[in-house]
Each structure stands twice: as C-alpha cells, then as structure tokens.
Coordinates of C-alpha atoms and ligand atoms in Angstrom, one line a residue:
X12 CA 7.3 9.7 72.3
X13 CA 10.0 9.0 74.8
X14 CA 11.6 11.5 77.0
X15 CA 15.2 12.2 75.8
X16 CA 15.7 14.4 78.4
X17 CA 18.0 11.8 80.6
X18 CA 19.7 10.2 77.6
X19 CA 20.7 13.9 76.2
X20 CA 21.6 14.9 79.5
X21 CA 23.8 11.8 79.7
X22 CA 25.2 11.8 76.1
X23 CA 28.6 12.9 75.6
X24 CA 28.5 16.2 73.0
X25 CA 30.7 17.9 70.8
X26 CA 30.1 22.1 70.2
X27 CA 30.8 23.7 67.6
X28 CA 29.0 26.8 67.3
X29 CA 29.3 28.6 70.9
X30 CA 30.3 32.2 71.7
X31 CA 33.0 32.9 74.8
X32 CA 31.0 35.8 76.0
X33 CA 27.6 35.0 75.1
X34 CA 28.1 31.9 76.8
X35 CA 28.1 33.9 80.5
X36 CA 25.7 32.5 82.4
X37 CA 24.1 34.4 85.4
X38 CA 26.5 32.2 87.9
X39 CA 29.6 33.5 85.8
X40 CA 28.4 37.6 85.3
X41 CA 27.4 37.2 88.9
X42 CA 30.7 36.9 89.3
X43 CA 32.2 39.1 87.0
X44 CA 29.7 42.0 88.4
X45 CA 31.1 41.3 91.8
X46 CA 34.8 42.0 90.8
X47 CA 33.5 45.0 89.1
X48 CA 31.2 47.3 91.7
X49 CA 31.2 49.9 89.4
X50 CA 29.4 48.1 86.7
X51 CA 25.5 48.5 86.2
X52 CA 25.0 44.7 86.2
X53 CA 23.4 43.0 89.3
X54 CA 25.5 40.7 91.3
X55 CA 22.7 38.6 92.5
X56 CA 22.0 35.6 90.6
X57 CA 18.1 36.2 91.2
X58 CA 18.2 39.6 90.0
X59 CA 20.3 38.4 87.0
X60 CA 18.2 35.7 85.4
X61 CA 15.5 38.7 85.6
X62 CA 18.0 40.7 83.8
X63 CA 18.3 37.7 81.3
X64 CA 15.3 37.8 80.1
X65 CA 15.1 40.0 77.0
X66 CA 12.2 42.1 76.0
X67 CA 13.4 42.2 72.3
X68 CA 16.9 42.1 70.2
X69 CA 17.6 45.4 71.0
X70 CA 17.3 44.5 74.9
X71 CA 19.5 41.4 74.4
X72 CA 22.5 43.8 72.5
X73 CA 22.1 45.8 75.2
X74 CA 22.7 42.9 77.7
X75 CA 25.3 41.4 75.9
X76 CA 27.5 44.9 75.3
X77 CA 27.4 45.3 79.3
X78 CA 28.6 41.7 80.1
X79 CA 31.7 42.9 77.3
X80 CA 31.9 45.3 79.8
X81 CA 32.7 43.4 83.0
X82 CA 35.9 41.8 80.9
X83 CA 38.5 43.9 81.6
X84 CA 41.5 42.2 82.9
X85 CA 43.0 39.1 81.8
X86 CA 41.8 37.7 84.8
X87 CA 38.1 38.3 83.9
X88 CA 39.3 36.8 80.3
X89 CA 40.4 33.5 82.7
X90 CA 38.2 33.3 84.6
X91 CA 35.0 33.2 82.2
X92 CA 36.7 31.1 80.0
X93 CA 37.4 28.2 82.6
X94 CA 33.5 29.1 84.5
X95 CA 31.6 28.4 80.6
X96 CA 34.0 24.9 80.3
X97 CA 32.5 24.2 84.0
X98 CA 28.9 24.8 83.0
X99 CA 29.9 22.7 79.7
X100 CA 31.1 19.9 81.8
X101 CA 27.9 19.8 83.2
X102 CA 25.9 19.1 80.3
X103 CA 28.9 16.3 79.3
X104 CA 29.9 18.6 76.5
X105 CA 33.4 16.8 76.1
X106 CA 35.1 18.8 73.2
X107 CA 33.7 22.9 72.2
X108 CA 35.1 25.1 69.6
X109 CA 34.2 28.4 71.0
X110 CA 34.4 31.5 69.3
X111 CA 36.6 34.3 70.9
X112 CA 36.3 37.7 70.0
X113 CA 40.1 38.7 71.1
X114 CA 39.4 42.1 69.2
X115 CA 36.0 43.1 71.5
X116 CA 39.0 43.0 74.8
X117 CA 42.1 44.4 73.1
X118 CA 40.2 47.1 72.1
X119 CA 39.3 47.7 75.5
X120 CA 42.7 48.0 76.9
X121 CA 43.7 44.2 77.6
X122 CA 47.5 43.5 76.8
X123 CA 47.3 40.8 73.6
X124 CA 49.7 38.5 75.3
X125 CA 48.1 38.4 78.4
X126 CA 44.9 38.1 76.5
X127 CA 46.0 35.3 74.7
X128 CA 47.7 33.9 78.1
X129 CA 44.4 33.8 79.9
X130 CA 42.6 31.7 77.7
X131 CA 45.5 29.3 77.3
X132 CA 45.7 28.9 80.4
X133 CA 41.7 28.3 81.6
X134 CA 42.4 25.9 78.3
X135 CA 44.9 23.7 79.9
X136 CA 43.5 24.1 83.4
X137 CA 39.6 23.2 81.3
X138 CA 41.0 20.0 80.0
X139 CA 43.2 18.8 82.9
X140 CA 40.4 19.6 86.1
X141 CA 37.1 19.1 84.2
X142 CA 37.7 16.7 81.1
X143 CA 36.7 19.6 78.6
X144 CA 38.7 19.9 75.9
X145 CA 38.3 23.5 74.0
X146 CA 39.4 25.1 70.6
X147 CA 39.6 28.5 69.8
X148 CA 37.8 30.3 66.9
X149 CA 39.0 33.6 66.4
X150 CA 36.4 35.9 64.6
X151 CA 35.8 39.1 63.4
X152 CA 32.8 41.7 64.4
X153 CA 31.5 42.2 61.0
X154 CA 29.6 45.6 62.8
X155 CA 33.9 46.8 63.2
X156 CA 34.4 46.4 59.7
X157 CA 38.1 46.3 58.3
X158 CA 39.8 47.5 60.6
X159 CA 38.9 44.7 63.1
X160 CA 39.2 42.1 60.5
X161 CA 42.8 43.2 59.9
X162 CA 43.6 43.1 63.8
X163 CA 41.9 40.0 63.9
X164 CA 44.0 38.7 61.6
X165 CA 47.0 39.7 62.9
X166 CA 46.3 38.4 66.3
X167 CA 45.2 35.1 64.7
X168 CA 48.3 34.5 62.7
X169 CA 50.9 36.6 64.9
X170 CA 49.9 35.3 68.2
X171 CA 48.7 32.1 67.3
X172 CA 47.3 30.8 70.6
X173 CA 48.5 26.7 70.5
X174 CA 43.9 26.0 71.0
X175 CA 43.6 28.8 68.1
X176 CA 41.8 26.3 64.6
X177 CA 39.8 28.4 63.3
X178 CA 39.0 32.0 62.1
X179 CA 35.4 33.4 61.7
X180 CA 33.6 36.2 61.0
X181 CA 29.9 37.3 62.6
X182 CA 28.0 40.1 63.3
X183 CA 25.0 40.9 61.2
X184 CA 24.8 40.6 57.7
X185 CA 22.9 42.9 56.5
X186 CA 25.1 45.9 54.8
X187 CA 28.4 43.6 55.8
X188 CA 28.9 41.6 52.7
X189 CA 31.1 38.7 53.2
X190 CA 33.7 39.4 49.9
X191 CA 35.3 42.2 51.4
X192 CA 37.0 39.9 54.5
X193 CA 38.5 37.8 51.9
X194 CA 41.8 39.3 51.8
X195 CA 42.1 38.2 55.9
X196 CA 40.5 34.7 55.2
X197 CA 43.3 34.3 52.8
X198 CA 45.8 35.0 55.7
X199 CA 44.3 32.7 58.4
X200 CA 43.8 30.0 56.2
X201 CA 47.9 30.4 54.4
X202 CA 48.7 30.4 58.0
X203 CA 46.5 26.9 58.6
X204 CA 43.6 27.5 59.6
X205 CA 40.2 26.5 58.9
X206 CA 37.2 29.2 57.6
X207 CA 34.3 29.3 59.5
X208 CA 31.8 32.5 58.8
X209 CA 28.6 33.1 59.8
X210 CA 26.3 33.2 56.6
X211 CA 22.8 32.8 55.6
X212 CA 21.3 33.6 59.3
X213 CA 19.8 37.1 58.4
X214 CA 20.4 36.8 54.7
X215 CA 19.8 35.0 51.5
X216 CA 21.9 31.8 50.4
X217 CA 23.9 34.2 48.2
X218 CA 25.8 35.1 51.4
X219 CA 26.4 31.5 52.0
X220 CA 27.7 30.8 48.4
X221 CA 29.5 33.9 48.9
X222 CA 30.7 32.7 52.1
X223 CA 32.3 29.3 50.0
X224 CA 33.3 30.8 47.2
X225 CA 35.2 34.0 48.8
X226 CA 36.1 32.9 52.3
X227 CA 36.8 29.3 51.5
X228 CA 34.3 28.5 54.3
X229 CA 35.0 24.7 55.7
X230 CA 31.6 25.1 57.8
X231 CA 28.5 27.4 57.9
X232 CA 27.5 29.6 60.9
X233 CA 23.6 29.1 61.0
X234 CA 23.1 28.8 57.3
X235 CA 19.4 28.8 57.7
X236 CA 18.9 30.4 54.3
X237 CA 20.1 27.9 52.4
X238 CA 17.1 25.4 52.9
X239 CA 15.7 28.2 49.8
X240 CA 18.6 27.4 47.4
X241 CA 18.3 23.7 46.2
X242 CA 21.8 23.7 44.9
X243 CA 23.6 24.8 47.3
X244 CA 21.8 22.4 49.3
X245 CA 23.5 20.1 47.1
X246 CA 26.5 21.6 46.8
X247 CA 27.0 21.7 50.8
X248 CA 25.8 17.8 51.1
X249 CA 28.6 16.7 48.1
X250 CA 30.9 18.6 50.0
X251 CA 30.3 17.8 53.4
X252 CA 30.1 21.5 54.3
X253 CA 28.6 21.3 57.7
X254 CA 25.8 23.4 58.6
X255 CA 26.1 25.1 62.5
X256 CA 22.1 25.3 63.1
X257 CA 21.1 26.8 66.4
X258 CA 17.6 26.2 66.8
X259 CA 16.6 28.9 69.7
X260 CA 18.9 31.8 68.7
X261 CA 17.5 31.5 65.4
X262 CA 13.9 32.2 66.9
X263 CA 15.5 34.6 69.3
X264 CA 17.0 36.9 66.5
X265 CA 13.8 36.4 64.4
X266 CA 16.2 34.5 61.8
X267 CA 13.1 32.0 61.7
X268 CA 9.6 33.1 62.9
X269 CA 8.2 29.5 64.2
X270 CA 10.2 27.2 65.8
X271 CA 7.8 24.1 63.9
X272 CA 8.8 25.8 60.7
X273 CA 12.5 25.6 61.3
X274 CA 14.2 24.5 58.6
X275 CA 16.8 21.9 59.8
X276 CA 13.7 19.7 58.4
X277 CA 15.0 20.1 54.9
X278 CA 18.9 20.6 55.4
X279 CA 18.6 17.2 56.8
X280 CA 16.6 15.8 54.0
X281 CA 19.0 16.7 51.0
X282 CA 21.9 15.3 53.1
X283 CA 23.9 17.9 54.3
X284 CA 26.0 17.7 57.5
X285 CA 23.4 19.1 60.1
X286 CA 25.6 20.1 63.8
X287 CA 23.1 21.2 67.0
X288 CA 24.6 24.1 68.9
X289 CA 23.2 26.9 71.4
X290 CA 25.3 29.7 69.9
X291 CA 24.7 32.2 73.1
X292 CA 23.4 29.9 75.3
X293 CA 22.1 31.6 78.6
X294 CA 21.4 34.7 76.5
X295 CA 18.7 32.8 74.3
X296 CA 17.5 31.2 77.8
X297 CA 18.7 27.4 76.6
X298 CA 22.0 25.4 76.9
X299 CA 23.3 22.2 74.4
X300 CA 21.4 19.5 76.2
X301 CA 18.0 21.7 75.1
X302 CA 19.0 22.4 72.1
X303 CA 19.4 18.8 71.5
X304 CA 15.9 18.0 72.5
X305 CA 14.2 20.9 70.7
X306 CA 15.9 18.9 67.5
X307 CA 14.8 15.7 68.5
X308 CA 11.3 16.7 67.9
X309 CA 11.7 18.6 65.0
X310 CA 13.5 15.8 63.3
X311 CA 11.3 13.2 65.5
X312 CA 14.6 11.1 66.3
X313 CA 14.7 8.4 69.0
X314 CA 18.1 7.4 71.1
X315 CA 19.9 6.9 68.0
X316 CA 18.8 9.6 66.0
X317 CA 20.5 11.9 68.2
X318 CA 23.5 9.9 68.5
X319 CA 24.1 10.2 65.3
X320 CA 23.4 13.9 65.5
X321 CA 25.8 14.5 68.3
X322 CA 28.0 12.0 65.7
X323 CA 28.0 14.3 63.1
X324 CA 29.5 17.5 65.3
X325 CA 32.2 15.4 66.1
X326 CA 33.0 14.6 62.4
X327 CA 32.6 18.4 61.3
X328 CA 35.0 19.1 64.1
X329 CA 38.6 20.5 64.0
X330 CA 40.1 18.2 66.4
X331 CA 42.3 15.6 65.5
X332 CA 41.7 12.0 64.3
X333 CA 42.3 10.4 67.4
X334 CA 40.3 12.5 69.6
X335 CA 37.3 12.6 67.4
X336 CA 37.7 8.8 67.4
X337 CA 37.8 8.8 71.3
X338 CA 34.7 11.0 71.2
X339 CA 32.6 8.9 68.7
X340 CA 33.5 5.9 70.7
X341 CA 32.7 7.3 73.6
X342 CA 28.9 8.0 72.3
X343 CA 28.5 4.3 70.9
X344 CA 29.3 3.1 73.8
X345 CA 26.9 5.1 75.8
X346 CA 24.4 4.5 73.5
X347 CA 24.5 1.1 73.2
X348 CA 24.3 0.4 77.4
X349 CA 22.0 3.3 77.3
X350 CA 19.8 1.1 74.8
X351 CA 20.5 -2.3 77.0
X352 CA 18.7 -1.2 80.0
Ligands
LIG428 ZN1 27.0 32.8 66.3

C-alpha cells in the first residue's frame, strides 16, 4: 500500500468535529501556563507532552479541567483560539467548525461580551493572516445539566457571535438523556441554527434516534452506536445525516476497544455520510492529517478514497454554497496534479 502520509498532509480539509479547548496543544498551554505562574501546569513544552500523555480517562479529565483553568481572561480566550487555527493551518485544514464551550469560561468569571469578542476577533484575524476560516458551535456540558443548557442557550441566541452555526450538546451520556435539552434545541434552532449533539459514543443507538427525533439533530457527534441499529443506519444514509467519527478518541475513551474493529467499516457500507475528525486532538496524542490516515487503512482507500472522504466534510458542513464550492474545488484540483506526477 502507498504512503498517504504526504498526500494527506498536502490535502486541503474540512473539520467538523473539533473542541476549542481540547484542541490546546503543548505549544499553546505552554503558553497559557506561562501567563499564569500560579497554575500547576508545566510551562515547558518537554515537560508538557510528558504531561500529555494520559495514564487512563480519569488522568485525561484531569488534564483537560486544568488547561479550563489557564482560560481566564478574554485574552487567554484570544489567544488559544487564533494558536489552534495556526496549528490547523499547518495541517491545510482550510475551514473547522469548532465547538466552544462559552458556558465552561463565563462561569469562571469572563465578561460574555468580551467572551464572545475574543473569539470574534482571533476569527477575523484566523481567516485574514492564516487562510483558516472557523465556525462556532456553541454546546452544552451535558455533566452541568439544565442550568447550563439554559445559559447556553441564551448566550447562543442573545449574543449571537456573527461565526456562531451551530448549537451542540456533549459530555457523557450515560445518566444525561438527550430529551430533556429539547426545550433549548428548539430555541437555537427558531433562532437558525443547525443541531448538532453528541450521541451514540458511550451509548446505544436509542440516544442517536433520540438525538433526531428530539433535538432535530442535522449531524451526529461520534455516532459509533449506530453501526448496531440497521435502520437507523438507513435512516441516517436516506437522510444524509452525517456521522462525526473520530477514530482515536473513540479508542481513547474506550468508546471502541480495537481500533481494527472500529466501525466506520459498516457506517460506510450502508451509505451514510461518514466525516474524519480528531475531536481533542493533542489530548488523544493525534491531529486531522492522522486521523485521515488511521481511516485510510481501515477503509483501505487510495488518493481518491480520501478525497472523497475529505469531500464529504465539506458537504456536511455549515458553510455556505460558495465556500464549500471553493473548498471542493480546491481538493480536485489537488488531487488531480497530485495524481499527474
Ligand atoms: Zn466531541
């Protein structure tokens, strides 16, 4: 088999599955840790990638809850939101829906507006200086329960950031069941826009029907469950109801045991919209571009295989018809010189 490894590397990518914080790589807490002396977090990128690595899921909480901790102005919001579009320009990741948690920092003290400011901002600054272009997903921490999906909601449809698409919902699933957030769902999606929960990672497909059926979801967050539910498996494939699969975090969280067991097999088989995404990137120890390749050989694609692939995330995307057009262009005719050499 070929090595994709320059061709991926090379490809221009859509992301649609990508969180603001988990996506702080050592470089960017490194940074963070440094404006914050205080914090327990090493400021040495050495020590950090050490600190990385995660002994279990309770480790990687751990880690995760004290990089939440180093965001605590709305110049920490800035500047991790510009640093994870740098380290997605690097991988030619050209557009990224990336999910924002705006109730994990107003909780914490940060001003809304400035909040909401900040991220504008390293937006604008994303697209102009690095040729990224980024969309917000708002969603709520299941583990906060109502009271964060109602401040979620209202921050979504109150303070409408102009990148804001999308509303979510994540957290873990067991004990959180989806029907209950309806009520904000409804208000995100009267106030336009689109429904994108997590479902079916640590659960059964009921969660993911519940998911449709309740939330009106327009895409799936993991959806690995549903590979046990032929029906739904059709009913996503008629519908066109894109599935976010994130091979490694999947393993990482145990969602799957064996990475040659994944199911993205099957999803793919009964037709339904399959999108490659890292999720929590440098938390799960991968980034896009690997991603990409770990679904190469599970789906054993060549060159334009994973085209296609990187094709589909820029269907199931929420940016406009001309941009998507630009993007899908834009891997053709990569592709096509790519295959000409
Ligand atoms: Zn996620």
């Amino acid at each position: 088999m070929t090595d994709l490894h320059p061709f991926i590397a090379g490809l221009p990518k859509a992301e649609l599955h990508v969180h603001h914080v988990g996506s702080a790589s050592p470089r960017i807490v490194a940074e963070l840790a440094a404006r914050h002396p205080d914090s327990k977090v090493p400021t040495d990128p050495e020590a950090l990638v050490d600190y990385f690595t995660f002994t279990d899921f309770a480790h990687f909480i751990e880690v995760y809850l004290s990089v939440v901790d180093l965001i605590r102005t709305p110049e920490d919001v800035r500047l991790l939101t510009y640093e994870v579009a740098r380290d997605m320009a690097r991988q030619n990741i050209r557009y990224a829906e990336l999910t924002v948690t705006p109730f994990s920092s107003t909780r914490r003290g940060i001003d809304e507006k400035a909040f909401m400011a900040a991220i504008e901002d390293a937006r604008l600054a994303a697209e102009s200086e690095l040729g990224v272009i980024l969309r917000w997903c708002f969603d709520i921490p299941g583990e906060a329960g109502l009271e964060a999906a109602e401040e979620t909601a209202r921050l979504a449809v109150d303070l409408r950031p102009e990148g804001l698409v999308s509303f979510g919902l994540g957290g873990p699933e067991i004990g959180v069941p989806r029907p209950q957030f309806k009520p904000y769902f409804d208000r995100a999606i009267a106030a336009g826009l689109h429904s994108v929960p997590h479902a079916g990672e640590t659960t059964g497909p009921r969660t993911v029907w519940d998911a449709l059926t309740e939330l009106r979801a327009e895409r799936i967050g993991h959806g690995t469950s549903s590979v046990q539910d032929p029906e739904l498996l059709a009913y996503l494939a008629e519908h066109r109801i894109a599935l976010e699969v994130c091979p490694t975090s999947n393993i990482a969280t145990r969602a799957v045991v064996d990475i040659d067991a994944h199911p993205v097999k099957k999803m793919v088989a009964a037709g339904v919209l399959v999108t490659i995404n890292s999720d929590d990137p440098p938390m799960f120890g991968t980034d896009l571009n690997n991603e990409y390749e770990v679904a190469a050989r599970l789906l054993e694609l060549d060159e334009r295989g994973v085209a296609d692939l990187a094709k589909n995330a820029v269907e199931a995307s929420f940016l406009d018809a001309a941009g998507k057009a630009r993007i899908a262009d834009e891997i053709d005719r990569y592709t096509a010189e790519w295959l000409r050499r």
